[in-house]
Amino acid sequence: MVTTRKKRVAMTEKLKKDVFMACVVRVSREILPYGSFKAVGETHKIHPRTVANLWYSTLKQIPGYQPNTPLDPVSLLANVPETAFTAKFENSGRNPKHDRDMLLQEIKNIDPTARRTIRSLAGAVGIPVMTIWRMKQSKKLKVHTMALKPKLNDDHRLNRLFHCIAKIDKNTINSVAEMTFKSMYNEIHIDEKWFFLVRDGLRCIVTQDEPPPKAISVSHKSHITKVMFLSALARPRFNHTTRQEFDGLIGIYPVGEIHMYVRASHGHQPGDLKWCNVNMDRDLYRDMLFNFVLPDVKKKMPIDNNIILQQDGAKAHLPDDDPLFAAKVTELFGDPTAVKLYTQPAQSPDLNVNDLGFFNFSTVKILPDSSKGRS
């Protein structure tokens, strides 16, 4: 028969006070009745011997107490010192082999690139791995992730400030109430992103009698096929005109062309279609805006005027005053100012909802009506 050892309960200061109070309450006729230690131990889920040791050790610390004398509950509570319930966990256990303060100083002098993992840090300091692990568990060490940030100069910071100030609602600037930002319901953020066609080590849950999904074959794990998408997102809201919920997704459009195989191979036959990536240039970007983005904006956006398309400053993107773009907007909306282009401040990916959050997902679900590409 295998027996499991019960987890030891930490005797905190509060638990000690509660146990001693429970014993004092049970004092009757100036004695502690038989079985009190067992009853108190069962109530607080500790061993009766632990209750007895706490009871007698506390009585010894009461000034003027003599063993085998009548017990007075009022006198016990009035004369028991507060130090009788102090929990000293830091002094328990054996002394550490390595001085923690000296180790912390040595760790500070080590190059950050040499302490990316617990094992590498332990090897650099020359101590066991478990020592580093215990220091991490005791909150003396913590894990910090160094994220890459764009290098900003004074002009970048100033343009960022102007961009944020422009988002403040002008009607609330001189009002008594607190200033608020605009609703940004008429803004659409567009950007491109490369996505891997498949991810290595992708996990999924299957039923007991279900065959596992077939893995996609690649020539090499370091050469996984990538596909570029152009994403257009707006702020979700409830459309009171159509009485429907608008999820904010204008469209996700693959960037590439469909080609046809000419020769036969072990993986395809002549005439089979294949997807080929193309470089995003200004002509392709303008073509996708005219054929995909703007028609979907007209069809899906609840607001049909004064729409702003926010883009980053990539060389392939259009200038804000592009005449061909204004002509296309006039053709679709009847007003050249119905949709305007706006280039966000340089070195500011955190001002675009695609870079800020949407592209952080590992996979992107392409809706049936938005899976368009160039053919």
XYZ file of C-alpha atoms in Angstrom:
375
model
C 0.000 0.000 0.000
C 1.386 3.375 -1.065
C 0.884 6.185 1.407
C 1.153 9.833 0.505
C 2.644 12.278 2.941
C 0.381 15.173 3.852
C 1.574 18.636 2.947
C 2.838 20.515 5.970
C 0.744 23.539 6.921
C 2.686 26.783 7.333
C 2.160 28.109 10.855
C 1.587 31.759 10.091
C 1.056 34.418 12.729
C -2.694 34.474 12.090
C -2.974 30.681 12.299
C -1.089 30.634 15.615
C -3.418 33.251 17.091
C -6.501 31.369 15.886
C -5.283 28.073 17.349
C -4.411 29.640 20.715
C -7.773 31.450 20.867
C -9.587 28.190 20.081
C -7.819 26.525 23.019
C -8.560 29.416 25.375
C -12.255 29.278 24.487
C -12.321 25.595 25.479
C -10.956 26.276 28.988
C -13.591 25.108 31.472
C -13.357 24.986 35.296
C -9.823 26.424 35.129
C -8.475 23.494 33.049
C -8.237 22.570 29.394
C -10.506 19.509 28.930
C -9.198 16.253 27.552
C -9.444 16.005 23.732
C -9.194 19.741 23.125
C -5.939 19.440 21.163
C -7.483 16.878 18.824
C -10.653 18.919 18.292
C -8.743 22.133 17.563
C -6.365 20.264 15.233
C -9.231 18.839 13.220
C -10.821 22.297 12.912
C -7.628 23.948 11.643
C -6.340 20.838 9.770
C -3.129 20.472 11.761
C -1.762 17.684 13.952
C -2.865 17.608 17.630
C 0.787 17.512 18.713
C 1.362 20.780 16.836
C -1.542 22.328 18.775
C -0.113 21.055 22.080
C 3.364 22.386 21.329
C 1.926 25.782 20.441
C -0.233 25.844 23.595
C 2.543 25.005 26.055
C 5.176 27.188 24.346
C 2.801 30.162 24.467
C 1.971 29.593 28.137
C 5.676 29.628 29.003
C 6.006 33.110 27.495
C 3.204 34.582 29.652
C 4.737 36.550 32.545
C 4.067 34.998 35.980
C 2.605 31.757 34.659
C 3.369 28.635 36.704
C 2.820 25.119 35.357
C -0.032 23.026 36.847
C -1.892 26.128 38.057
C -5.539 27.046 37.395
C -6.156 28.696 34.025
C -7.996 32.007 33.738
C -9.076 32.783 30.106
C -9.262 36.533 30.733
C -5.794 36.615 32.277
C -4.335 34.495 29.475
C -5.611 36.807 26.749
C -4.565 39.949 28.609
C -0.984 38.859 29.416
C 0.042 36.872 26.318
C 2.792 38.792 24.447
C 2.449 39.572 20.739
C 5.903 38.098 20.065
C 4.575 34.675 21.032
C 2.930 34.307 17.594
C 5.731 35.655 15.420
C 6.402 33.397 12.409
C 10.072 33.283 11.437
C 10.179 31.379 8.176
C 13.324 33.116 6.958
C 15.416 31.460 9.643
C 14.229 27.938 8.908
C 16.202 25.356 6.936
C 19.910 24.995 6.402
C 22.122 27.917 5.564
C 22.594 28.476 1.802
C 25.936 27.459 0.351
C 26.190 30.595 -1.829
C 25.676 34.117 -0.533
C 22.653 35.534 -2.345
C 23.801 39.156 -2.211
C 27.166 38.267 -3.743
C 25.465 36.212 -6.451
C 23.169 39.092 -7.349
C 26.166 41.393 -7.710
C 27.955 38.868 -9.925
C 24.875 38.448 -12.099
C 24.668 42.214 -12.645
C 28.237 42.218 -14.022
C 27.490 39.474 -16.616
C 26.603 40.420 -20.182
C 22.807 40.159 -20.728
C 23.349 38.008 -23.839
C 25.038 35.380 -21.648
C 22.079 35.001 -19.301
C 19.158 34.288 -21.607
C 18.258 31.028 -19.850
C 18.678 29.605 -16.364
C 21.234 27.081 -17.616
C 23.347 29.667 -19.435
C 23.274 31.988 -16.416
C 24.286 29.189 -14.064
C 27.194 28.296 -16.349
C 28.342 31.923 -16.541
C 28.293 32.336 -12.754
C 29.649 28.847 -12.052
C 26.889 27.649 -9.704
C 24.275 24.868 -9.938
C 21.157 25.395 -12.017
C 18.892 24.744 -9.017
C 20.448 27.686 -7.182
C 19.388 30.041 -9.969
C 15.963 28.391 -10.045
C 15.494 28.877 -6.285
C 16.517 32.527 -6.578
C 13.921 32.945 -9.319
C 11.253 31.268 -7.176
C 12.081 33.572 -4.258
C 11.552 36.654 -6.509
C 15.223 37.653 -6.369
C 15.438 37.140 -10.142
C 12.850 37.759 -12.835
C 12.575 37.153 -16.568
C 12.607 40.215 -18.809
C 11.852 40.166 -22.540
C 13.732 42.768 -24.564
C 11.440 43.891 -27.388
C 12.802 45.699 -30.427
C 11.721 49.327 -30.534
C 12.068 51.834 -33.396
C 14.737 54.463 -33.002
C 13.010 57.807 -32.564
C 14.479 61.251 -33.040
C 13.002 64.599 -32.044
C 11.044 64.952 -35.299
C 9.491 61.505 -34.839
C 8.404 62.315 -31.298
C 6.973 65.678 -32.357
C 4.973 64.143 -35.224
C 3.675 61.474 -32.863
C 2.536 64.176 -30.451
C 0.715 66.082 -33.193
C -0.912 62.857 -34.383
C -2.250 62.095 -30.901
C -3.411 65.673 -30.330
C -5.358 65.553 -33.588
C -7.350 62.614 -32.213
C -8.818 64.742 -29.391
C -12.442 65.731 -29.857
C -12.453 69.516 -30.404
C -15.863 69.874 -28.752
C -14.409 68.737 -25.406
C -11.291 70.941 -25.325
C -12.881 74.004 -23.672
C -15.710 72.164 -21.931
C -16.021 71.719 -18.184
C -15.913 67.929 -18.500
C -12.742 65.952 -19.167
C -11.356 65.940 -22.708
C -12.065 62.805 -24.720
C -10.708 61.313 -27.941
C -12.636 60.955 -31.157
C -14.613 57.783 -31.750
C -12.428 56.933 -34.803
C -15.393 55.134 -36.370
C -14.509 56.591 -39.775
C -10.868 55.400 -39.788
C -9.534 52.321 -41.546
C -6.011 51.024 -40.940
C -4.347 49.234 -43.848
C -0.995 47.448 -43.903
C 0.829 44.458 -45.418
C 2.181 41.460 -43.567
C 4.003 38.234 -44.422
C 2.475 35.066 -42.987
C 3.942 31.560 -43.007
C 1.791 29.069 -44.895
C 2.236 26.505 -42.114
C 3.832 26.570 -38.682
C 6.163 23.882 -37.369
C 4.935 22.028 -34.287
C 1.323 23.161 -34.618
C -0.850 21.335 -32.077
C -4.509 20.429 -32.377
C -6.975 18.305 -30.406
C -8.580 15.370 -32.217
C -11.092 12.750 -31.155
C -10.171 9.147 -30.389
C -11.403 7.744 -33.730
C -10.433 10.764 -35.867
C -7.373 10.553 -38.144
C -4.833 13.310 -37.498
C -4.661 16.168 -40.031
C -2.216 15.636 -42.845
C 0.928 17.699 -42.471
C 1.993 19.982 -45.308
C 5.273 18.938 -46.890
C 8.017 21.534 -47.190
C 11.437 21.357 -48.809
C 13.118 22.448 -45.577
C 11.945 23.763 -42.216
C 13.937 26.944 -42.726
C 12.310 27.571 -46.123
C 8.589 27.542 -45.317
C 6.422 29.198 -47.942
C 5.249 32.692 -47.024
C 2.260 34.622 -48.331
C 1.742 38.372 -48.121
C -1.656 39.803 -47.192
C -3.043 43.306 -47.334
C -5.303 43.895 -44.341
C -7.900 46.641 -43.900
C -9.467 47.009 -40.446
C -11.872 49.501 -38.883
C -13.328 49.880 -35.411
C -16.165 47.421 -34.625
C -19.511 48.963 -33.826
C -23.271 48.420 -34.091
C -24.778 49.661 -37.329
C -28.099 51.279 -36.407
C -29.089 51.595 -40.083
C -28.947 47.885 -40.910
C -29.506 46.784 -37.287
C -26.437 44.543 -37.523
C -23.121 44.235 -35.728
C -20.133 45.393 -37.804
C -16.983 43.446 -36.851
C -14.614 46.024 -38.351
C -13.080 43.670 -40.937
C -13.061 45.343 -44.353
C -10.981 42.618 -45.961
C -7.808 40.527 -45.994
C -6.406 40.241 -49.517
C -3.560 37.933 -50.615
C -0.837 39.587 -52.656
C 0.209 37.396 -55.554
C -0.726 35.843 -58.875
C -2.085 32.497 -60.034
C 0.162 30.707 -62.522
C -0.216 27.429 -64.412
C 2.269 24.579 -64.400
C 3.692 23.800 -67.843
C 5.625 20.603 -67.113
C 4.690 17.539 -65.086
C 6.373 16.718 -61.783
C 5.925 14.295 -58.885
C 3.696 16.835 -57.151
C 1.648 18.327 -59.996
C 0.482 17.838 -63.560
C 0.530 20.206 -66.543
C -2.339 22.642 -66.257
C -2.476 22.647 -62.431
C -2.683 26.069 -60.858
C -0.172 27.450 -58.337
C 0.060 30.605 -56.262
C 3.118 32.807 -56.787
C 4.092 35.733 -54.608
C 4.844 39.088 -56.198
C 6.601 42.156 -54.921
C 4.360 44.918 -53.630
C 4.981 48.051 -55.673
C 3.011 51.269 -56.093
C 1.086 50.072 -59.143
C 0.023 46.840 -57.427
C -0.879 48.715 -54.245
C -3.008 51.197 -56.214
C -4.659 48.338 -58.111
C -5.599 46.526 -54.881
C -6.999 49.711 -53.362
C -9.114 50.419 -56.446
C -10.387 46.862 -57.064
C -10.678 45.418 -53.557
C -10.367 47.870 -50.653
C -12.489 50.794 -51.855
C -15.399 48.622 -53.137
C -15.472 46.733 -49.821
C -15.357 50.022 -47.921
C -18.402 51.229 -49.823
C -20.207 47.928 -49.224
C -19.321 47.260 -45.556
C -18.583 50.546 -43.801
C -21.579 51.980 -41.880
C -20.275 55.522 -42.482
C -20.058 56.462 -46.163
C -18.365 59.867 -45.984
C -15.220 61.434 -44.509
C -13.481 58.050 -44.277
C -9.727 58.047 -43.570
C -7.435 55.284 -44.844
C -4.404 55.293 -42.528
C -1.259 53.731 -44.022
C 2.408 53.659 -43.089
C 5.155 55.436 -44.984
C 6.312 52.519 -47.155
C 7.704 53.471 -50.567
C 5.060 51.374 -52.338
C 2.198 53.296 -50.711
C 0.452 56.203 -52.365
C 0.957 59.840 -51.399
C -1.886 61.496 -49.532
C -2.728 63.729 -52.513
C -2.598 61.061 -55.233
C -4.811 62.318 -58.117
C -5.691 58.839 -59.392
C -6.921 57.857 -55.944
C -9.121 60.967 -55.750
C -10.557 60.185 -59.181
C -11.402 56.617 -58.142
C -13.068 57.844 -54.937
C -15.140 60.295 -56.994
C -16.185 57.461 -59.299
C -17.310 55.206 -56.441
C -18.630 57.682 -53.868
C -19.442 60.755 -55.983
C -17.283 62.981 -53.761
C -13.452 63.224 -53.919
C -13.302 63.924 -50.176
C -15.420 60.920 -49.152
C -12.264 58.810 -48.604
C -8.863 60.312 -47.906
C -5.419 58.811 -47.542
C -3.407 59.587 -44.423
C 0.199 58.541 -43.808
C 0.910 57.848 -40.152
C 4.045 59.268 -38.479
C 7.315 57.562 -39.334
C 8.666 54.865 -36.998
C 5.231 54.468 -35.391
C 3.959 50.887 -35.873
C 2.082 51.126 -32.561
C -0.283 53.672 -34.147
C -1.670 51.070 -36.570
C -4.056 48.448 -35.220
C -2.651 45.832 -37.622
C 0.905 46.066 -36.268
C -0.302 46.714 -32.737
C -2.465 43.635 -32.300
C -4.052 41.988 -35.332
C -0.811 40.692 -36.877
C 0.201 39.129 -33.547
C -2.139 36.192 -34.215
C -0.405 33.085 -35.530
C -3.018 32.443 -38.218
C -5.441 34.659 -40.094
C -8.884 33.489 -41.083
C -9.739 34.641 -44.593
C -13.430 35.245 -45.084
C -14.984 33.760 -48.243
C -16.002 37.153 -49.625
C -12.594 38.706 -48.989
C -10.269 35.974 -50.311
C -9.420 37.893 -53.449
C -6.194 38.025 -55.367
C -4.758 39.027 -58.685
C -5.253 36.497 -61.484
